[in-house]
Amino acid sequence: MAKIPSTAVFSTKHFLALSLALNVSFILRMLYEGEQGHNMSCIKNETDFDTKTHSNIIKSRVVMSSSTSSLANSTCTDGKARSNRIINLDHGNPTVYGKYWRQSGDKTNIIIRGWQSMSYFTDVSNICWFLEPEFANEVMRLHRVVGNAVTGGRYVVVGTGSSQLYLAALYALSSSHAAQPINVVCAAPYYSSYPTMTDYLKSGLYKWGGDAETYEKDGPYIELVTSPNNPDGHVRTSKVNRSEGLLIHDLAYYWPQYTPMTSPADNDLSLFTLSKITGHAGTRIGWALVKDKEVAKKMTKFIELNSIGVSKDSQLRAAKILSAVSDSCEQENSQEGDSFFKFSQKLMTNRWKQLREVVNRGELFSLPQFSPAFCNFFNQVLEPQPAFVWLKCEGNVEDCESFLREHKILTRSGRHFGVSPKYVRISMLDTDENFSHFIDRLSSI
Amino acid sequence: MAKIPSTAVFSTKHFLALSLALNVSFILRMLYEGEQGHNMSCIKNETDFDTKTHSNIIKSRVVMSSSTSSLANSTCTDGKARSNRIINLDHGNPTVYGKYWRQSGDKTNIIIRGWQSMSYFTDVSNICWFLEPEFANEVMRLHRVVGNAVTGGRYVVVGTGSSQLYLAALYALSSSHAAQPINVVCAAPYYSSYPTMTDYLKSGLYKWGGDAETYEKDGPYIELVTSPNNPDGHVRTSKVNRSEGLLIHDLAYYWPQYTPMTSPADNDLSLFTLSKITGHAGTRIGWALVKDKEVAKKMTKFIELNSIGVSKDSQLRAAKILSAVSDSCEQENSQEGDSFFKFSQKLMTNRWKQLREVVNRGELFSLPQFSPAFCNFFNQVLEPQPAFVWLKCEGNVEDCESFLREHKILTRSGRHFGVSPKYVRISMLDTDENFSHFIDRLSSI
């Protein structure tokens, strides 16, 4: 070892410190990349969701072990592993937004102290007595910033995701004195979970009534209007359109990254969910905007009987996230970079562009066509770019799900959405890596 | 202003800094005390809970405005305000434990980063695919530390409080092919929410069957065994005791502060909730220990259809809190002070002592009598000291709830628990201040 004079500007100790610092930085970098790899690369530890049947979970489990074991025998760049890998796009887990939140740094962290938010109650003077005011304020603010819903004269009811709110709405709109359960209908293709969620408890209050397009029974009914629609992305209005209809508007996807904001929704009962806006599905937070006081009360009662309120921790976290989204919109064009919606809109534009290019290259598949519309949020004419692809197998392929499964792409058959198996629903919200695999695989078919 | 030489050891700048620091410390102290006052003093912003009827909420709302407005015209020490104040002990909001967690400092804080826990899924290889492993580990650990439940060969299913798990258990234990809904029974006095929770959706799978003591129908049934019992605190076993019975053990109160730990519960299906152990009701976390794999699967399916999983934020927070409880038990007799259970056991002993003294002084009321038993956790013979008082009005008072209401004490009538209105249930878990008001009021009757 060369001798370094002790009087030199940089002593051995200095170099040792520098070297140690470099070591630490390398170790940290390795750890960070390891973590990223674990979350976002070869091992698919976050799959995609939508309630349907128990087989989905089993299927995911098979996929998980399959992709994990393939990893054990190969590296990410191994071409064979890449082509053998099962790509699960059945569920709609919005993992794509993770990278935005990683970039956002510490400002979206939340600290909850051991003694905070311990009570069942938040504000007993509010109809929704478990609603955190911070969360309610951020919901109202975001709707104002985006312009996608009228909030004046509405009650906010918070739920454990919009699923719980959907059930709460069925309970609130049905009558416990009715001789028969009220029919719940939705135009096909409809969200695959609606029929099961409606009927799994064999309720005497409501029951699944099938496709709204062919619904002709007299008397009261509940119609679900999902707009933009899951699975096909089209903007919708009521189909049955009779005076005795009670409407639930599921507006999970009525946000700027998915569809042009043409006007603020002005409905009796609209449902929203954090999952599809920001990607925070694990937080299980949704909300309803409700015009009628008695309906808001009954929805609250449902949640009281179902789970005695909604996690305060998650409401506080959701408030922080929604606040960051609104901030990013209000600070657009400052040095903060793209707003959340600009970021996600660009991302969806890019994915849909890649997808259309691949699909249009051949004649095997077709995609839905959308009319562009003026988006009040982005101040320009834009085309919808839904969270799901509603893909049709053309020609002789009758069962599109099976056909794609042969090519190791897991999708959800049109059958589950009340239509032909020539259609499948495919998530567009998975990780960059999975989406890129999907595009490669599709172009190779 | 006196001149200070610039060469003095403490310059003007030093003093200014010192003065500013003092200012800041005073302001912080004021803020802290203000917050404490807001949470724990005159304004009763955290009331008490148990699902029952909508009137509870309305009642609480009246109480809230009453106590808030009384504050506007008086101070805390104002004797008249004190005697006029409505004391709401109808609900079972466990606010009493707040002070323990305030004392615990920062070690029970939790930080959740903006990009963490975003996925619907936690581990698709687990039956309960949304269960956080950290939470499951702490559940298992706490049961081992306390010795109140056998965990070997059990599946953990997490729920949005034990209410959601109760409904999940009904769904899991009933059959969708049965000609008739299965009867759900419980010996009176039973938890007032059971009948409403069981029947509010008019399910075709299960229905409330009333008092287990008088249940004589043939065929399968579900029996709820709440032990120690809510409302009366007695240790219970199955009452119907026939081979076709399916049991749900609600063990919300089977913890050392409430009752002696005589042996680890070894049931097919036991329910637990964070609220009643540590007081974190707002976190909405409960769990089930389930022996049968298919039952665990069906319970998970219920939660999937009901709310697509359970808040990850709250599961992580619950893990932190449970870990602190286990730590405190394992570090007992170190410099850390009392374990959580020692603290809460002392507190309950003290409250029950005060209550018995007041009640035994007159002949208007009577209390349940409990047999002491050896507690394996505290290693001594102890008497039960339940989370609720099951108070009986003696003599001519037929409606104990109305009688106490005249004295501005809100309680829950025995009627809601399937028994005589001579009984009321009163929460023992409210704040020190409310409990002290209650004792004063009771002794003045």
Short mmCIF file of N, CA, C and O in Angstrom, two decimals, chain A residues 119-215:
data_model
loop_
_atom_site.label_atom_id
_atom_site.label_comp_id
_atom_site.label_asym_id
_atom_site.label_seq_id
_atom_site.Cartn_x
_atom_site.Cartn_y
_atom_site.Cartn_z
N SER A 119 -61.28 6.73 17.80
CA SER A 119 -62.73 6.60 18.02
C SER A 119 -63.46 6.01 16.81
O SER A 119 -63.02 6.14 15.67
N TYR A 120 -64.58 5.37 17.06
CA TYR A 120 -65.47 4.98 15.97
C TYR A 120 -65.97 6.21 15.22
O TYR A 120 -66.14 6.19 14.01
N PHE A 121 -66.22 7.27 15.98
CA PHE A 121 -66.90 8.44 15.44
C PHE A 121 -65.94 9.51 14.95
O PHE A 121 -64.88 9.71 15.53
N THR A 122 -66.39 10.23 13.93
CA THR A 122 -65.65 11.41 13.50
C THR A 122 -66.47 12.65 13.83
O THR A 122 -66.01 13.54 14.52
N ASP A 123 -67.70 12.68 13.33
CA ASP A 123 -68.53 13.87 13.54
C ASP A 123 -69.98 13.42 13.53
O ASP A 123 -70.58 13.20 12.48
N VAL A 124 -70.55 13.28 14.73
CA VAL A 124 -71.92 12.77 14.81
C VAL A 124 -72.95 13.78 14.33
O VAL A 124 -74.12 13.44 14.22
N SER A 125 -72.51 15.01 14.02
CA SER A 125 -73.48 15.96 13.46
C SER A 125 -73.59 15.78 11.95
O SER A 125 -74.45 16.36 11.30
N ASN A 126 -72.71 14.96 11.37
CA ASN A 126 -72.75 14.67 9.94
C ASN A 126 -73.57 13.40 9.72
O ASN A 126 -73.47 12.47 10.52
N ILE A 127 -74.38 13.37 8.68
CA ILE A 127 -75.15 12.16 8.38
C ILE A 127 -74.20 10.96 8.30
O ILE A 127 -74.46 9.92 8.87
N CYS A 128 -73.11 11.13 7.54
CA CYS A 128 -72.10 10.08 7.48
C CYS A 128 -71.13 10.33 8.63
O CYS A 128 -70.11 11.00 8.47
N TRP A 129 -71.48 9.79 9.78
CA TRP A 129 -70.80 10.16 11.04
C TRP A 129 -69.35 9.66 11.13
O TRP A 129 -68.62 10.04 12.03
N PHE A 130 -68.95 8.78 10.20
CA PHE A 130 -67.57 8.28 10.22
C PHE A 130 -66.72 8.92 9.12
O PHE A 130 -65.58 8.51 8.88
N LEU A 131 -67.25 9.94 8.45
CA LEU A 131 -66.54 10.62 7.36
C LEU A 131 -65.52 11.61 7.92
O LEU A 131 -65.88 12.52 8.67
N GLU A 132 -64.27 11.46 7.55
CA GLU A 132 -63.23 12.40 7.97
C GLU A 132 -63.38 13.71 7.17
O GLU A 132 -63.36 13.68 5.94
N PRO A 133 -63.50 14.86 7.84
CA PRO A 133 -63.72 16.13 7.13
C PRO A 133 -62.59 16.45 6.14
O PRO A 133 -62.85 16.99 5.06
N GLU A 134 -61.37 16.10 6.50
CA GLU A 134 -60.21 16.33 5.63
C GLU A 134 -60.40 15.60 4.30
O GLU A 134 -60.11 16.14 3.23
N PHE A 135 -60.88 14.37 4.41
CA PHE A 135 -61.11 13.57 3.21
C PHE A 135 -62.26 14.18 2.39
O PHE A 135 -62.14 14.36 1.17
N ALA A 136 -63.36 14.52 3.05
CA ALA A 136 -64.51 15.10 2.35
C ALA A 136 -64.11 16.39 1.63
O ALA A 136 -64.49 16.60 0.47
N ASN A 137 -63.30 17.21 2.30
CA ASN A 137 -62.86 18.47 1.67
C ASN A 137 -62.03 18.22 0.42
O ASN A 137 -62.18 18.91 -0.59
N GLU A 138 -61.15 17.22 0.49
CA GLU A 138 -60.30 16.94 -0.67
C GLU A 138 -61.09 16.32 -1.83
O GLU A 138 -60.77 16.53 -2.99
N VAL A 139 -62.13 15.57 -1.49
CA VAL A 139 -63.02 15.03 -2.53
C VAL A 139 -63.70 16.18 -3.26
O VAL A 139 -63.70 16.26 -4.50
N MET A 140 -64.27 17.09 -2.48
CA MET A 140 -64.96 18.24 -3.07
C MET A 140 -64.00 19.08 -3.92
O MET A 140 -64.33 19.52 -5.02
N ARG A 141 -62.80 19.29 -3.37
CA ARG A 141 -61.80 20.11 -4.06
C ARG A 141 -61.43 19.47 -5.40
O ARG A 141 -61.39 20.14 -6.44
N LEU A 142 -61.17 18.17 -5.39
CA LEU A 142 -60.75 17.50 -6.63
C LEU A 142 -61.85 17.56 -7.69
O LEU A 142 -61.56 17.79 -8.87
N HIS A 143 -63.10 17.37 -7.28
CA HIS A 143 -64.19 17.47 -8.26
C HIS A 143 -64.26 18.88 -8.86
O HIS A 143 -64.53 19.04 -10.04
N ARG A 144 -63.99 19.88 -8.02
CA ARG A 144 -63.98 21.27 -8.53
C ARG A 144 -62.82 21.47 -9.49
O ARG A 144 -62.99 22.05 -10.57
N VAL A 145 -61.65 20.97 -9.12
CA VAL A 145 -60.46 21.14 -9.96
C VAL A 145 -60.63 20.45 -11.31
O VAL A 145 -60.31 21.00 -12.36
N VAL A 146 -61.19 19.24 -11.28
CA VAL A 146 -61.32 18.45 -12.51
C VAL A 146 -62.59 18.84 -13.28
O VAL A 146 -62.62 18.77 -14.51
N GLY A 147 -63.61 19.24 -12.54
CA GLY A 147 -64.88 19.61 -13.20
C GLY A 147 -65.67 18.42 -13.68
O GLY A 147 -66.39 18.50 -14.67
N ASN A 148 -65.54 17.28 -13.00
CA ASN A 148 -66.25 16.09 -13.47
C ASN A 148 -67.52 15.76 -12.70
O ASN A 148 -68.21 14.80 -13.04
N ALA A 149 -67.84 16.54 -11.66
CA ALA A 149 -69.07 16.27 -10.93
C ALA A 149 -69.56 17.49 -10.18
O ALA A 149 -68.75 18.24 -9.61
N VAL A 150 -70.86 17.68 -10.20
CA VAL A 150 -71.49 18.74 -9.42
C VAL A 150 -71.44 18.29 -7.95
O VAL A 150 -71.85 17.17 -7.63
N THR A 151 -70.91 19.14 -7.08
CA THR A 151 -70.82 18.75 -5.67
C THR A 151 -71.82 19.53 -4.80
O THR A 151 -72.12 19.11 -3.69
N GLY A 152 -72.32 20.64 -5.33
CA GLY A 152 -73.29 21.45 -4.57
C GLY A 152 -74.54 20.64 -4.29
O GLY A 152 -75.04 19.92 -5.15
N GLY A 153 -75.02 20.74 -3.04
CA GLY A 153 -76.26 20.03 -2.68
C GLY A 153 -76.11 18.53 -2.64
O GLY A 153 -77.10 17.80 -2.76
N ARG A 154 -74.88 18.05 -2.52
CA ARG A 154 -74.63 16.61 -2.42
C ARG A 154 -74.09 16.24 -1.04
O ARG A 154 -73.30 17.00 -0.46
N TYR A 155 -74.48 15.07 -0.57
CA TYR A 155 -73.89 14.49 0.63
C TYR A 155 -72.76 13.56 0.20
O TYR A 155 -72.91 12.82 -0.78
N VAL A 156 -71.66 13.60 0.92
CA VAL A 156 -70.56 12.65 0.66
C VAL A 156 -70.72 11.47 1.61
O VAL A 156 -70.84 11.66 2.83
N VAL A 157 -70.75 10.27 1.07
CA VAL A 157 -70.72 9.05 1.90
C VAL A 157 -69.45 8.30 1.52
O VAL A 157 -69.23 8.01 0.34
N VAL A 158 -68.61 8.03 2.52
CA VAL A 158 -67.36 7.32 2.24
C VAL A 158 -67.60 5.82 2.42
O VAL A 158 -68.43 5.41 3.24
N GLY A 159 -66.90 5.03 1.63
CA GLY A 159 -67.05 3.56 1.71
C GLY A 159 -65.72 2.84 1.64
O GLY A 159 -64.70 3.42 1.22
N THR A 160 -65.73 1.56 2.05
CA THR A 160 -64.54 0.71 1.92
C THR A 160 -64.46 0.28 0.45
O THR A 160 -64.89 -0.79 0.06
N GLY A 161 -63.94 1.19 -0.38
CA GLY A 161 -63.97 1.01 -1.83
C GLY A 161 -65.37 1.26 -2.36
O GLY A 161 -66.34 1.37 -1.59
N SER A 162 -65.51 1.36 -3.68
CA SER A 162 -66.85 1.62 -4.22
C SER A 162 -67.71 0.37 -4.22
O SER A 162 -68.93 0.46 -4.38
N SER A 163 -67.11 -0.81 -4.00
CA SER A 163 -67.91 -2.04 -3.90
C SER A 163 -68.89 -1.95 -2.73
O SER A 163 -70.07 -2.25 -2.86
N GLN A 164 -68.35 -1.55 -1.58
CA GLN A 164 -69.23 -1.44 -0.41
C GLN A 164 -70.31 -0.38 -0.66
O GLN A 164 -71.46 -0.56 -0.24
N LEU A 165 -69.95 0.66 -1.39
CA LEU A 165 -70.92 1.72 -1.68
C LEU A 165 -71.97 1.25 -2.68
O LEU A 165 -73.12 1.70 -2.62
N TYR A 166 -71.58 0.39 -3.58
CA TYR A 166 -72.55 -0.18 -4.52
C TYR A 166 -73.61 -0.96 -3.74
O TYR A 166 -74.82 -0.77 -3.93
N LEU A 167 -73.16 -1.80 -2.80
CA LEU A 167 -74.09 -2.57 -1.97
C LEU A 167 -74.93 -1.65 -1.08
O LEU A 167 -76.13 -1.86 -0.90
N ALA A 168 -74.28 -0.61 -0.57
CA ALA A 168 -75.01 0.37 0.26
C ALA A 168 -76.09 1.06 -0.56
O ALA A 168 -77.20 1.31 -0.06
N ALA A 169 -75.78 1.36 -1.83
CA ALA A 169 -76.76 2.02 -2.70
C ALA A 169 -77.94 1.11 -2.99
O ALA A 169 -79.10 1.54 -2.98
N LEU A 170 -77.67 -0.19 -3.22
CA LEU A 170 -78.77 -1.15 -3.46
C LEU A 170 -79.69 -1.17 -2.24
O LEU A 170 -80.92 -1.13 -2.35
N TYR A 171 -79.08 -1.23 -1.06
CA TYR A 171 -79.85 -1.26 0.19
C TYR A 171 -80.67 0.01 0.34
O TYR A 171 -81.85 -0.02 0.71
N ALA A 172 -80.04 1.15 0.01
CA ALA A 172 -80.71 2.44 0.21
C ALA A 172 -81.85 2.65 -0.77
O ALA A 172 -82.86 3.27 -0.44
N LEU A 173 -81.71 2.12 -1.97
CA LEU A 173 -82.74 2.37 -3.00
C LEU A 173 -83.85 1.34 -3.00
O LEU A 173 -84.88 1.52 -3.66
N SER A 174 -83.66 0.24 -2.28
CA SER A 174 -84.72 -0.77 -2.24
C SER A 174 -85.58 -0.56 -1.01
O SER A 174 -85.18 0.14 -0.08
N SER A 175 -86.76 -1.16 -1.03
CA SER A 175 -87.69 -0.96 0.08
C SER A 175 -87.86 -2.25 0.87
O SER A 175 -88.07 -3.32 0.28
N SER A 176 -87.78 -2.15 2.19
CA SER A 176 -87.92 -3.36 3.00
C SER A 176 -89.38 -3.81 3.07
O SER A 176 -89.67 -4.89 3.56
N HIS A 177 -90.30 -2.97 2.56
CA HIS A 177 -91.73 -3.33 2.60
C HIS A 177 -92.22 -3.90 1.28
O HIS A 177 -93.37 -4.34 1.18
N ALA A 178 -91.39 -3.88 0.24
CA ALA A 178 -91.83 -4.35 -1.08
C ALA A 178 -92.13 -5.85 -1.04
O ALA A 178 -91.47 -6.60 -0.31
N ALA A 179 -93.14 -6.25 -1.82
CA ALA A 179 -93.52 -7.67 -1.86
C ALA A 179 -92.43 -8.50 -2.53
O ALA A 179 -92.19 -9.65 -2.16
N GLN A 180 -91.79 -7.92 -3.52
CA GLN A 180 -90.76 -8.62 -4.29
C GLN A 180 -89.45 -7.83 -4.25
O GLN A 180 -89.49 -6.60 -4.15
N PRO A 181 -88.31 -8.51 -4.36
CA PRO A 181 -87.06 -7.76 -4.49
C PRO A 181 -87.05 -6.92 -5.77
O PRO A 181 -87.58 -7.36 -6.79
N ILE A 182 -86.46 -5.75 -5.70
CA ILE A 182 -86.41 -4.86 -6.87
C ILE A 182 -85.34 -5.38 -7.84
O ILE A 182 -84.30 -5.92 -7.42
N ASN A 183 -85.63 -5.27 -9.14
CA ASN A 183 -84.67 -5.72 -10.16
C ASN A 183 -83.55 -4.70 -10.35
O ASN A 183 -83.80 -3.49 -10.41
N VAL A 184 -82.35 -5.24 -10.47
CA VAL A 184 -81.17 -4.41 -10.72
C VAL A 184 -80.66 -4.75 -12.12
O VAL A 184 -80.32 -5.91 -12.38
N VAL A 185 -80.63 -3.75 -13.00
CA VAL A 185 -80.26 -4.02 -14.38
C VAL A 185 -79.13 -3.13 -14.85
O VAL A 185 -78.87 -2.06 -14.27
N CYS A 186 -78.46 -3.58 -15.89
CA CYS A 186 -77.38 -2.79 -16.50
C CYS A 186 -77.23 -3.27 -17.95
O CYS A 186 -77.34 -4.46 -18.22
N ALA A 187 -77.03 -2.34 -18.85
CA ALA A 187 -76.88 -2.71 -20.26
C ALA A 187 -75.60 -3.53 -20.45
O ALA A 187 -74.55 -3.18 -19.90
N ALA A 188 -75.73 -4.63 -21.21
CA ALA A 188 -74.55 -5.45 -21.53
C ALA A 188 -73.74 -4.75 -22.62
O ALA A 188 -74.32 -4.07 -23.46
N PRO A 189 -72.42 -4.88 -22.65
CA PRO A 189 -71.61 -5.56 -21.65
C PRO A 189 -71.53 -4.76 -20.34
O PRO A 189 -71.27 -3.56 -20.37
N TYR A 190 -71.77 -5.47 -19.22
CA TYR A 190 -71.73 -4.81 -17.90
C TYR A 190 -70.57 -5.38 -17.08
O TYR A 190 -70.10 -6.48 -17.34
N TYR A 191 -70.17 -4.61 -16.07
CA TYR A 191 -69.07 -5.00 -15.17
C TYR A 191 -69.38 -6.40 -14.62
O TYR A 191 -70.45 -6.65 -14.07
N SER A 192 -68.42 -7.30 -14.79
CA SER A 192 -68.64 -8.73 -14.50
C SER A 192 -69.00 -9.02 -13.05
O SER A 192 -69.57 -10.07 -12.76
N SER A 193 -68.67 -8.13 -12.13
CA SER A 193 -68.96 -8.39 -10.71
C SER A 193 -70.38 -8.01 -10.31
O SER A 193 -70.86 -8.47 -9.27
N TYR A 194 -71.05 -7.17 -11.09
CA TYR A 194 -72.39 -6.72 -10.68
C TYR A 194 -73.34 -7.87 -10.36
O TYR A 194 -73.97 -7.86 -9.29
N PRO A 195 -73.50 -8.87 -11.26
CA PRO A 195 -74.48 -9.93 -10.95
C PRO A 195 -74.16 -10.67 -9.65
O PRO A 195 -75.05 -10.86 -8.82
N THR A 196 -72.89 -11.06 -9.46
CA THR A 196 -72.51 -11.81 -8.24
C THR A 196 -72.69 -10.95 -7.00
O THR A 196 -73.23 -11.40 -5.99
N MET A 197 -72.22 -9.72 -7.06
CA MET A 197 -72.33 -8.84 -5.89
C MET A 197 -73.80 -8.61 -5.51
O MET A 197 -74.13 -8.49 -4.33
N THR A 198 -74.64 -8.55 -6.51
CA THR A 198 -76.06 -8.30 -6.25
C THR A 198 -76.73 -9.52 -5.63
O THR A 198 -77.58 -9.40 -4.75
N ASP A 199 -76.34 -10.71 -6.10
CA ASP A 199 -77.09 -11.92 -5.72
C ASP A 199 -76.44 -12.82 -4.68
O ASP A 199 -77.08 -13.76 -4.21
N TYR A 200 -75.20 -12.56 -4.27
CA TYR A 200 -74.51 -13.57 -3.44
C TYR A 200 -75.14 -13.80 -2.09
O TYR A 200 -74.97 -14.86 -1.50
N LEU A 201 -75.90 -12.82 -1.56
CA LEU A 201 -76.54 -13.04 -0.26
C LEU A 201 -78.01 -13.42 -0.42
O LEU A 201 -78.73 -13.52 0.59
N LYS A 202 -78.44 -13.62 -1.67
CA LYS A 202 -79.85 -13.95 -1.93
C LYS A 202 -80.77 -12.99 -1.19
O LYS A 202 -81.69 -13.42 -0.46
N SER A 203 -80.51 -11.72 -1.35
CA SER A 203 -81.29 -10.71 -0.62
C SER A 203 -82.74 -10.70 -1.08
O SER A 203 -83.04 -10.88 -2.26
N GLY A 204 -83.63 -10.47 -0.13
CA GLY A 204 -85.05 -10.30 -0.45
C GLY A 204 -85.36 -8.85 -0.83
O GLY A 204 -86.50 -8.53 -1.15
N LEU A 205 -84.34 -7.99 -0.81
CA LEU A 205 -84.55 -6.57 -1.11
C LEU A 205 -84.32 -6.25 -2.58
O LEU A 205 -84.97 -5.39 -3.16
N TYR A 206 -83.35 -6.91 -3.19
CA TYR A 206 -82.97 -6.63 -4.58
C TYR A 206 -82.45 -7.89 -5.22
O TYR A 206 -81.98 -8.81 -4.52
N LYS A 207 -82.53 -7.96 -6.55
CA LYS A 207 -81.94 -9.11 -7.26
C LYS A 207 -81.50 -8.69 -8.65
O LYS A 207 -82.02 -7.71 -9.20
N TRP A 208 -80.54 -9.41 -9.17
CA TRP A 208 -80.01 -9.11 -10.49
C TRP A 208 -81.10 -9.34 -11.54
O TRP A 208 -81.71 -10.41 -11.58
N GLY A 209 -81.34 -8.33 -12.40
CA GLY A 209 -82.40 -8.42 -13.40
C GLY A 209 -81.87 -8.53 -14.82
O GLY A 209 -82.64 -8.56 -15.77
N GLY A 210 -80.52 -8.57 -14.97
CA GLY A 210 -79.94 -8.79 -16.29
C GLY A 210 -79.75 -7.53 -17.13
O GLY A 210 -79.64 -6.42 -16.60
N ASP A 211 -79.75 -7.73 -18.44
CA ASP A 211 -79.41 -6.69 -19.40
C ASP A 211 -80.50 -5.61 -19.47
O ASP A 211 -81.67 -5.92 -19.72
N ALA A 212 -80.10 -4.37 -19.27
CA ALA A 212 -81.07 -3.26 -19.30
C ALA A 212 -81.68 -3.07 -20.68
O ALA A 212 -82.81 -2.59 -20.81
N GLU A 213 -80.96 -3.47 -21.71
CA GLU A 213 -81.44 -3.29 -23.09
C GLU A 213 -82.72 -4.08 -23.34
O GLU A 213 -83.58 -3.65 -24.13
N THR A 214 -82.84 -5.22 -22.71
CA THR A 214 -84.00 -6.08 -22.96
C THR A 214 -84.96 -6.10 -21.78
O THR A 214 -85.89 -6.91 -21.74
N TYR A 215 -84.75 -5.20 -20.82
CA TYR A 215 -85.59 -5.20 -19.60
C TYR A 215 -86.93 -4.54 -19.90
O TYR A 215 -86.98 -3.38 -20.32
#
